[in-house]
Amino acid sequence: MIRAHILVCAGAGCISCGGHALKDVLATELKKRGLDEEIKIVETGCMGPCDLGPVMLVHPEGTFYQRVTALEVPRLVEEHFIKGRLYTKLLPKDDVTANVVTTQRDFSFFAKQEKIVLENCGLIDSENIEEYIARDGYAALGKVLTSMKPEQVIAEIKASGLRGRGGAGFPTGVKWELMAKAPVTPKYVICNADEGDPGAFMNRAVLEGDPHRVLEGMAIGAYAMGANRGFIYIRAEYPLAIKRLNIAIAQAYKHGLLGKNLFDTGYDFDIEIRIGAGAFVCGEETALMRSIEGRRGQPMPRPPFPAQRGLWGKPTNINNVETWATIKPIILKGAKWYASFGTEKSKGTKVFALAGKIRNTGLAEVPYGTTLREIIFGIGGGIPKDKKFKAVQTGGPSGGVIPAQHLDERVDYESLQKLGSIMGSGGMVVMDEDSCMVDVARFFMDFCCDESCGKCPPCRVGTRQMLNLLDRICTGEAELADIEKLESLATVVRDASLCGLGQTAPNPVLTTLRYFRDEYLAHVVEKRCPARVCRELLEFRINEETCVGCSLCARACPVHTIFKRDGQKKYYIVEDACIQCGACFDACRFDSVLKTSDGMNARSVAPAALETSSTRATKPVMEK
Amino acid sequence: MIAPKKITLTIDGRRCEGQEGQTILQIAQASGISIPTLCYLKHLSPWGGCRMCIVEIVGSPKVVPACSTPAVDGKQVVTNSESLQKLRRSTLELLFSERNHICPFCVMNKGDCELQQQGYRHGIDAISIPYLYPAWPVDVSGKYLALDHNRCILCTRCVRTCEEMEGTHTLDISHRGAKNRVVVDLGATFGTSDTCTNCGACVAACPTGALFDKAAAFRGKLNTCQTVRTTCTECPVGCGLLVYTKENRIVEVFGDFDSPVSQGHLCVRGRYETWAEPRQRILQPLLRRHEKLEPATWNEALEAVRQAAKKAKPAQKAVLVSPRLNNETIATLKKFERIGMFVARDEAALCAEGDRSPDSMAKLHDADAIIVLGAQPSRAQGVVAAKIRTTVRLRKAKLLIFHTRKSDLDQYATICANVVSLERKFWGRVAEELKDAKRPVLVYGPEAMTPIGVAVLERLIKIFEGKASGPAPALIALPTGSNSLTLAAGGIEPVEEVGPWLDAKPLKFLHIIASDEPDGGARLLDEKYVRPLLEEIDCVVVQAAYQSRLTDLAKVVLPATIWCEKQGTITNFEGRELPLQAVLPPRGEARQDLEILNAVLK
């Protein structure tokens, strides 16, 4: 008789801090204590609060343990399973209510979420199809194949209001309808599991934690659209997800849930995995298809759209992992149920990946219409170390920054677009007062420049030229005219690029200019970085009043430019040779190294910096 | 076949008619509306990458490239708004800033370069962003082809040409983003490439001076040249040539895109070897006096020939001609009692009995199964090899090869047999591969006429006859001599082994017409016993354009015209009559083959 379940999170975050080892140690300890027959250990997918990993959930109580290390296991087993007491040392503290959390239900991180896509993640063993089936797995597929016509499936998806979760937000039902109408065969469905946005791992959690729901969604969609073959294009950087998908696919075939004559209805559906090779641009659907065909992953102009001419010239439907993962609950619980979540134009829920300067980094699934404040402070736990919120970057390198004055905006496609950003795939990077917005823009432009496929000059050369300008701004070498140049290049790259990568690459620049222009001006005119991030604009000084003379800074300095005052236990920095590496700042335990950006390093704050292209004098014409 | 639906677009306010399936650019160009392009070539698949042909469609938020966007009935298109012009200008500025496009020392300067043309068209004389000045290399390692990466705009016209016209896919783009560059094979150079056939189609396709060839570089600005269309006579395909000349000098040779045979494609022989190889041209008649060949006048030379001919009885005179003589010579040649055409090994039967199938090139293009039996098109008929490669790789035709020598086509073949097995299982496999063929083509060369070749041919015919359904294959003969099928059909005996032919009856007079054979007829001497036989003949007259070991042993040498000086017609392997139009006047004292023959006969 099993009296308790220990769910050990085996999502990527927890594995990276020792989750696998934890499971083995737990198993050994339970066996040592003779408890291995009555307590079952289940390895699940990502539970969500990745910052607290490795995490563990004990059922039936629902006790949530955080930061469980191998060393803690013996005491935890003794306290919780033998003495029947909560092991309070490993209980999390709720940042919002400031209470110690005893059960998952009381944890505000989870309480405010609505898990639809993630309903099984963290609950089931993703390598065991039977656990998926036990939670209504493949019931939707059975229902569709045995009692619904393809048109009815499409009507249901249309009625649900589901929009593509990959970033564009195109109504999924309409997309399926277009594909279903295409008269050419064979047709294909594709799952875009390339997830290239830095800091985004929503798809990864689903693929690792609940892969069958993706397979089921694809099978349902393929039936509705008249396809018999599906491909999952997954990035090579997700080996665990690839492994779990392979296991899931093999199990599905074995159980007759993939392959020939599904549910005895004569419908065939096969799925193959195709692995990427490290190119962000292959997340773009036309580049993705070319990659599957074995060609260079370079996008092709649209129209023609994939539903008309896609893989090998045949009609193809591509959806994101999260979109496919939403099909099963819509079919089982109905379109009306799904449409009851969200806002008027953005129905349902979205999984967001919280990262950056936020207490609870991890995954959070909330209905559309939840405000940014609720997500960042309610679920995310706010900014650590009590720093001030500055901005949140949504949508990855295609998105934009949203400043504090818009924290009460509801998160949906239209609102974010109005603010100059995009929903994207759901990445949310939080920034505080110590983030330099120009540096943020430069980071994302560097990413786009590196990942550009190089087919069209506006993106290939335009992002390079914009990056050069941003570099100059961050190193204090720019003039005001460079900001104008940046803006005009941004327009060209946005309007003339062939695909979404180039078209959205200027967004971080454009939004940071819109909301934080003062920071740009500080960098350019005053040669000052208000957030004290941009190295070339920093000055380091030692506060000799508080300096205790421990010499740690001098020893850390790689260019040996920190010296001891004669006869005193005080140190000082000779600024000429300082390379602004910050090693002394990191080394000092007494807060005596001051990192400032006052514009003292300005190469020239001369009037020349204030010239714009319109005020610059024209070259005098030589008079004959 | 249902005719495509007619549609109408309104472009810049004008009603333009077209067909469903056409792109905006096709309809615009047909209506005489000019939209700038850089990466577009109408015979290649559209790329949509240069962003020059972007247009606005009323009702759509984003611009679209006209070259790849299907035209939708009723839409309104704007091609030249101010914002479009600004975007195009900015795109050009970005291109100019990206690499080192320095005009003054470029082969395409002053009007031939399309990047330069677009620059001027958009009023660019300076750019508003910094030059990046990257350090790109120049690859001049190839025999003919060279690649200057500093001038490349990454339009991929060369990549698509190599893939869709030559079929070897030697060129592609490597790396990503700003690090993109054109590569040969997997990072080789032109000089070390394993797959490059030197066809030069990439150079012809390149809009800038990035790809250029050593034959034509700096010989003249194309936009100041005269052009003449003629036909290549190096092999029986008969590709169309478009030759650029200036001041009686060849500047460059392009393929003629209007040619129904080759559609603009050429191989290395027709594009380069006919004029860019170093050869010694014979420019005046030569007479052997005192053991040495010395220049003479035409009168002197012709007189010497007539005298020598008079001394021989009709049966002691013979004429041996090159298989590349044009059609007009046939009537005159037949006047000789002993007349033969020297052909390669095993080609005699091929020339005599070879099938000519009308529109063979089109049939190869549309084939779904191609059998190559005893032929080496990669060596001898480059454009046919290109057609086979593209049909097999791009249009997914099956390829079966039976031969005795390896070739680059083997890698694409479903069945490639160089030792013929008479095993049932093997032929069962062949039959299996061919069972669904609806448009089969059988191309056969000299080795098909050997006993083994004939045996294989019979087996193949049996397979086709035994098929339940499907047509018989189109049969296409591929000799190496360019007009040999026509000359043979006209009654000129093809001679494989010159020795026995010469030895049949004692000769006192032999007139060898080597015409503009690149080797000057020297290969005749490679056959055993020919040299001593020639030395026994009283008078050997060689009519040739190029000096060789053969001309060196002649009594009289008569200078012939070369390909660009010839006038007349040939008939290619399809049975299509093709014109030879003189591009330049004959050099020196050279005369047309027929003219010399008639003068000799007088």
PDB file of C-alpha atoms in Angstrom, chain A residues 17-194:
ATOM      1  CA  CYS A  17      21.060  21.870  -9.493  1.00  0.00           C
ATOM      2  CA  GLY A  18      21.225  18.163  -8.770  1.00  0.00           C
ATOM      3  CA  GLY A  19      17.654  16.882  -9.117  1.00  0.00           C
ATOM      4  CA  HIS A  20      18.660  13.495 -10.556  1.00  0.00           C
ATOM      5  CA  ALA A  21      21.130  12.834  -7.788  1.00  0.00           C
ATOM      6  CA  LEU A  22      18.456  13.864  -5.305  1.00  0.00           C
ATOM      7  CA  LYS A  23      16.103  11.184  -6.538  1.00  0.00           C
ATOM      8  CA  ASP A  24      18.758   8.513  -6.187  1.00  0.00           C
ATOM      9  CA  VAL A  25      19.708   9.615  -2.696  1.00  0.00           C
ATOM     10  CA  LEU A  26      16.048   9.684  -1.666  1.00  0.00           C
ATOM     11  CA  ALA A  27      15.537   6.176  -2.999  1.00  0.00           C
ATOM     12  CA  THR A  28      18.553   4.913  -1.100  1.00  0.00           C
ATOM     13  CA  GLU A  29      17.448   6.588   2.112  1.00  0.00           C
ATOM     14  CA  LEU A  30      13.913   5.265   1.870  1.00  0.00           C
ATOM     15  CA  LYS A  31      15.204   1.763   1.289  1.00  0.00           C
ATOM     16  CA  LYS A  32      17.569   2.139   4.243  1.00  0.00           C
ATOM     17  CA  ARG A  33      14.644   3.088   6.401  1.00  0.00           C
ATOM     18  CA  GLY A  34      12.483   0.318   5.040  1.00  0.00           C
ATOM     19  CA  LEU A  35      10.018   2.766   3.544  1.00  0.00           C
ATOM     20  CA  ASP A  36      10.513   1.985  -0.134  1.00  0.00           C
ATOM     21  CA  GLU A  37       7.428  -0.226  -0.350  1.00  0.00           C
ATOM     22  CA  GLU A  38       5.035   2.373   1.026  1.00  0.00           C
ATOM     23  CA  ILE A  39       6.418   5.615  -0.393  1.00  0.00           C
ATOM     24  CA  LYS A  40       6.654   6.044  -4.124  1.00  0.00           C
ATOM     25  CA  ILE A  41       9.057   8.465  -5.826  1.00  0.00           C
ATOM     26  CA  VAL A  42       7.883   9.982  -9.081  1.00  0.00           C
ATOM     27  CA  GLU A  43      10.085  12.064 -11.337  1.00  0.00           C
ATOM     28  CA  THR A  44       7.947  14.774 -12.857  1.00  0.00           C
ATOM     29  CA  GLY A  45       8.335  17.642 -15.239  1.00  0.00           C
ATOM     30  CA  CYS A  46       8.902  21.255 -14.313  1.00  0.00           C
ATOM     31  CA  MET A  47       6.803  22.456 -11.418  1.00  0.00           C
ATOM     32  CA  GLY A  48       7.443  26.107 -12.084  1.00  0.00           C
ATOM     33  CA  PRO A  49       9.465  27.910  -9.399  1.00  0.00           C
ATOM     34  CA  CYS A  50      12.836  27.118 -10.893  1.00  0.00           C
ATOM     35  CA  ASP A  51      14.718  29.531  -8.668  1.00  0.00           C
ATOM     36  CA  LEU A  52      13.860  27.410  -5.649  1.00  0.00           C
ATOM     37  CA  GLY A  53      15.187  24.188  -7.090  1.00  0.00           C
ATOM     38  CA  PRO A  54      15.634  21.324  -6.484  1.00  0.00           C
ATOM     39  CA  VAL A  55      11.970  21.195  -5.446  1.00  0.00           C
ATOM     40  CA  MET A  56       9.857  18.406  -4.155  1.00  0.00           C
ATOM     41  CA  LEU A  57       6.173  17.909  -3.534  1.00  0.00           C
ATOM     42  CA  VAL A  58       4.862  15.396  -1.046  1.00  0.00           C
ATOM     43  CA  HIS A  59       1.341  14.088  -1.504  1.00  0.00           C
ATOM     44  CA  PRO A  60      -1.275  13.651  -0.196  1.00  0.00           C
ATOM     45  CA  GLU A  61      -0.489  16.622   2.060  1.00  0.00           C
ATOM     46  CA  GLY A  62       0.771  18.781  -0.757  1.00  0.00           C
ATOM     47  CA  THR A  63       3.832  19.853   1.188  1.00  0.00           C
ATOM     48  CA  PHE A  64       6.183  21.825  -0.970  1.00  0.00           C
ATOM     49  CA  TYR A  65       9.903  21.615  -0.192  1.00  0.00           C
ATOM     50  CA  GLN A  66      12.479  23.887  -1.776  1.00  0.00           C
ATOM     51  CA  ARG A  67      16.261  23.798  -2.196  1.00  0.00           C
ATOM     52  CA  VAL A  68      16.407  20.130  -1.238  1.00  0.00           C
ATOM     53  CA  THR A  69      19.990  18.954  -1.406  1.00  0.00           C
ATOM     54  CA  ALA A  70      21.342  15.426  -1.043  1.00  0.00           C
ATOM     55  CA  LEU A  71      22.752  16.287   2.370  1.00  0.00           C
ATOM     56  CA  GLU A  72      19.331  17.262   3.679  1.00  0.00           C
ATOM     57  CA  VAL A  73      17.637  14.047   2.604  1.00  0.00           C
ATOM     58  CA  PRO A  74      18.240  11.899   5.704  1.00  0.00           C
ATOM     59  CA  ARG A  75      16.855  14.551   8.064  1.00  0.00           C
ATOM     60  CA  LEU A  76      13.932  15.294   5.765  1.00  0.00           C
ATOM     61  CA  VAL A  77      12.968  11.631   5.565  1.00  0.00           C
ATOM     62  CA  GLU A  78      13.251  11.299   9.303  1.00  0.00           C
ATOM     63  CA  GLU A  79      11.200  14.402  10.051  1.00  0.00           C
ATOM     64  CA  HIS A  80       8.483  14.096   7.467  1.00  0.00           C
ATOM     65  CA  PHE A  81       7.983  10.382   6.948  1.00  0.00           C
ATOM     66  CA  ILE A  82       8.979   8.865  10.264  1.00  0.00           C
ATOM     67  CA  LYS A  83       8.165  11.543  12.801  1.00  0.00           C
ATOM     68  CA  GLY A  84       5.308  12.893  10.719  1.00  0.00           C
ATOM     69  CA  ARG A  85       6.387  16.530  11.154  1.00  0.00           C
ATOM     70  CA  LEU A  86       7.026  19.190   8.527  1.00  0.00           C
ATOM     71  CA  TYR A  87      10.719  19.770   7.913  1.00  0.00           C
ATOM     72  CA  THR A  88      10.422  23.522   8.284  1.00  0.00           C
ATOM     73  CA  LYS A  89      13.973  24.292   7.275  1.00  0.00           C
ATOM     74  CA  LEU A  90      13.160  23.503   3.654  1.00  0.00           C
ATOM     75  CA  LEU A  91       9.724  25.098   3.514  1.00  0.00           C
ATOM     76  CA  PRO A  92       9.574  28.175   1.261  1.00  0.00           C
ATOM     77  CA  LYS A  93       8.607  31.573   2.518  1.00  0.00           C
ATOM     78  CA  ASP A  94       5.907  33.295   0.537  1.00  0.00           C
ATOM     79  CA  ASP A  95       7.232  36.670  -0.563  1.00  0.00           C
ATOM     80  CA  VAL A  96       3.787  38.149  -0.848  1.00  0.00           C
ATOM     81  CA  THR A  97       2.119  36.996   2.358  1.00  0.00           C
ATOM     82  CA  ALA A  98       5.422  36.586   4.208  1.00  0.00           C
ATOM     83  CA  ASN A  99       4.116  33.348   5.644  1.00  0.00           C
ATOM     84  CA  VAL A 100       5.891  30.065   5.705  1.00  0.00           C
ATOM     85  CA  VAL A 101       4.181  27.951   3.108  1.00  0.00           C
ATOM     86  CA  THR A 102       3.064  24.581   4.258  1.00  0.00           C
ATOM     87  CA  THR A 103       1.234  23.401   1.207  1.00  0.00           C
ATOM     88  CA  GLN A 104       1.336  24.134  -2.488  1.00  0.00           C
ATOM     89  CA  ARG A 105      -2.160  25.577  -2.320  1.00  0.00           C
ATOM     90  CA  ASP A 106      -1.035  28.300   0.042  1.00  0.00           C
ATOM     91  CA  PHE A 107       1.911  29.337  -2.052  1.00  0.00           C
ATOM     92  CA  SER A 108       0.964  32.514  -3.868  1.00  0.00           C
ATOM     93  CA  PHE A 109       3.319  31.591  -6.661  1.00  0.00           C
ATOM     94  CA  PHE A 110       0.929  28.749  -7.506  1.00  0.00           C
ATOM     95  CA  ALA A 111      -2.305  30.178  -6.146  1.00  0.00           C
ATOM     96  CA  LYS A 112      -2.575  32.910  -8.717  1.00  0.00           C
ATOM     97  CA  GLN A 113      -1.835  30.630 -11.658  1.00  0.00           C
ATOM     98  CA  GLU A 114      -4.355  28.870 -13.835  1.00  0.00           C
ATOM     99  CA  LYS A 115      -2.623  25.772 -15.132  1.00  0.00           C
ATOM    100  CA  ILE A 116      -4.139  24.497 -18.325  1.00  0.00           C
ATOM    101  CA  VAL A 117      -1.136  23.856 -20.537  1.00  0.00           C
ATOM    102  CA  LEU A 118       0.932  22.964 -17.492  1.00  0.00           C
ATOM    103  CA  GLU A 119      -1.818  20.926 -15.818  1.00  0.00           C
ATOM    104  CA  ASN A 120       0.255  17.744 -15.810  1.00  0.00           C
ATOM    105  CA  CYS A 121       3.705  19.253 -15.454  1.00  0.00           C
ATOM    106  CA  GLY A 122       5.052  18.501 -12.049  1.00  0.00           C
ATOM    107  CA  LEU A 123       2.349  15.918 -11.432  1.00  0.00           C
ATOM    108  CA  ILE A 124       3.065  12.977 -13.663  1.00  0.00           C
ATOM    109  CA  ASP A 125       6.071  10.944 -14.618  1.00  0.00           C
ATOM    110  CA  SER A 126       6.558  12.186 -18.154  1.00  0.00           C
ATOM    111  CA  GLU A 127       8.283   8.974 -19.205  1.00  0.00           C
ATOM    112  CA  ASN A 128       5.218   6.878 -18.407  1.00  0.00           C
ATOM    113  CA  ILE A 129       2.348   7.032 -20.837  1.00  0.00           C
ATOM    114  CA  GLU A 130       0.010   5.353 -18.379  1.00  0.00           C
ATOM    115  CA  GLU A 131       0.170   8.318 -16.029  1.00  0.00           C
ATOM    116  CA  TYR A 132      -0.800  10.564 -18.908  1.00  0.00           C
ATOM    117  CA  ILE A 133      -3.651   8.277 -19.881  1.00  0.00           C
ATOM    118  CA  ALA A 134      -4.793   8.194 -16.249  1.00  0.00           C
ATOM    119  CA  ARG A 135      -5.332  11.955 -16.451  1.00  0.00           C
ATOM    120  CA  ASP A 136      -7.615  11.716 -19.480  1.00  0.00           C
ATOM    121  CA  GLY A 137      -4.705  11.324 -21.838  1.00  0.00           C
ATOM    122  CA  TYR A 138      -5.670  10.565 -25.455  1.00  0.00           C
ATOM    123  CA  ALA A 139      -9.349  10.734 -24.541  1.00  0.00           C
ATOM    124  CA  ALA A 140      -9.646  13.854 -26.657  1.00  0.00           C
ATOM    125  CA  LEU A 141      -8.106  12.090 -29.649  1.00  0.00           C
ATOM    126  CA  GLY A 142     -10.466   9.195 -29.172  1.00  0.00           C
ATOM    127  CA  LYS A 143     -13.429  11.531 -28.969  1.00  0.00           C
ATOM    128  CA  VAL A 144     -12.361  13.384 -32.109  1.00  0.00           C
ATOM    129  CA  LEU A 145     -11.658  10.326 -34.216  1.00  0.00           C
ATOM    130  CA  THR A 146     -14.757   8.404 -33.244  1.00  0.00           C
ATOM    131  CA  SER A 147     -17.401  11.102 -32.958  1.00  0.00           C
ATOM    132  CA  MET A 148     -16.335  14.323 -34.636  1.00  0.00           C
ATOM    133  CA  LYS A 149     -15.928  15.333 -38.255  1.00  0.00           C
ATOM    134  CA  PRO A 150     -12.883  17.439 -39.200  1.00  0.00           C
ATOM    135  CA  GLU A 151     -15.089  20.503 -39.750  1.00  0.00           C
ATOM    136  CA  GLN A 152     -16.490  20.122 -36.254  1.00  0.00           C
ATOM    137  CA  VAL A 153     -13.028  20.027 -34.731  1.00  0.00           C
ATOM    138  CA  ILE A 154     -12.082  23.197 -36.570  1.00  0.00           C
ATOM    139  CA  ALA A 155     -15.297  24.891 -35.503  1.00  0.00           C
ATOM    140  CA  GLU A 156     -14.557  24.030 -31.881  1.00  0.00           C
ATOM    141  CA  ILE A 157     -11.036  25.449 -32.062  1.00  0.00           C
ATOM    142  CA  LYS A 158     -12.353  28.564 -33.758  1.00  0.00           C
ATOM    143  CA  ALA A 159     -14.995  29.032 -31.079  1.00  0.00           C
ATOM    144  CA  SER A 160     -12.410  28.721 -28.326  1.00  0.00           C
ATOM    145  CA  GLY A 161     -10.644  31.844 -29.571  1.00  0.00           C
ATOM    146  CA  LEU A 162      -7.280  30.121 -29.310  1.00  0.00           C
ATOM    147  CA  ARG A 163      -4.511  32.206 -30.878  1.00  0.00           C
ATOM    148  CA  GLY A 164      -1.103  30.908 -31.878  1.00  0.00           C
ATOM    149  CA  ARG A 165       1.191  30.882 -28.886  1.00  0.00           C
ATOM    150  CA  GLY A 166       4.425  31.168 -30.846  1.00  0.00           C
ATOM    151  CA  GLY A 167       4.247  34.921 -30.829  1.00  0.00           C
ATOM    152  CA  ALA A 168       2.251  36.089 -33.826  1.00  0.00           C
ATOM    153  CA  GLY A 169      -1.071  35.328 -32.177  1.00  0.00           C
ATOM    154  CA  PHE A 170      -2.892  34.366 -35.351  1.00  0.00           C
ATOM    155  CA  PRO A 171      -6.287  32.726 -34.667  1.00  0.00           C
ATOM    156  CA  THR A 172      -5.534  29.018 -34.707  1.00  0.00           C
ATOM    157  CA  GLY A 173      -8.963  27.910 -35.890  1.00  0.00           C
ATOM    158  CA  VAL A 174      -8.780  30.192 -38.923  1.00  0.00           C
ATOM    159  CA  LYS A 175      -5.292  28.915 -39.710  1.00  0.00           C
ATOM    160  CA  TRP A 176      -6.515  25.320 -39.550  1.00  0.00           C
ATOM    161  CA  GLU A 177      -9.496  26.150 -41.736  1.00  0.00           C
ATOM    162  CA  LEU A 178      -7.238  27.604 -44.454  1.00  0.00           C
ATOM    163  CA  MET A 179      -5.132  24.486 -44.430  1.00  0.00           C
ATOM    164  CA  ALA A 180      -8.127  22.172 -44.444  1.00  0.00           C
ATOM    165  CA  LYS A 181      -9.367  23.932 -47.598  1.00  0.00           C
ATOM    166  CA  ALA A 182      -6.151  23.410 -49.535  1.00  0.00           C
ATOM    167  CA  PRO A 183      -6.878  20.918 -52.302  1.00  0.00           C
ATOM    168  CA  VAL A 184      -3.348  19.516 -52.654  1.00  0.00           C
ATOM    169  CA  THR A 185      -2.054  16.386 -50.943  1.00  0.00           C
ATOM    170  CA  PRO A 186      -0.175  15.139 -49.061  1.00  0.00           C
ATOM    171  CA  LYS A 187      -0.405  17.646 -46.226  1.00  0.00           C
ATOM    172  CA  TYR A 188       1.824  18.007 -43.203  1.00  0.00           C
ATOM    173  CA  VAL A 189       1.612  19.374 -39.676  1.00  0.00           C
ATOM    174  CA  ILE A 190       4.642  20.653 -37.838  1.00  0.00           C
ATOM    175  CA  CYS A 191       5.291  21.456 -34.189  1.00  0.00           C
ATOM    176  CA  ASN A 192       7.702  24.347 -33.831  1.00  0.00           C
ATOM    177  CA  ALA A 193       9.784  23.395 -30.812  1.00  0.00           C
ATOM    178  CA  ASP A 194      12.768  25.537 -31.716  1.00  0.00           C
TER     179      ASP A 194
END
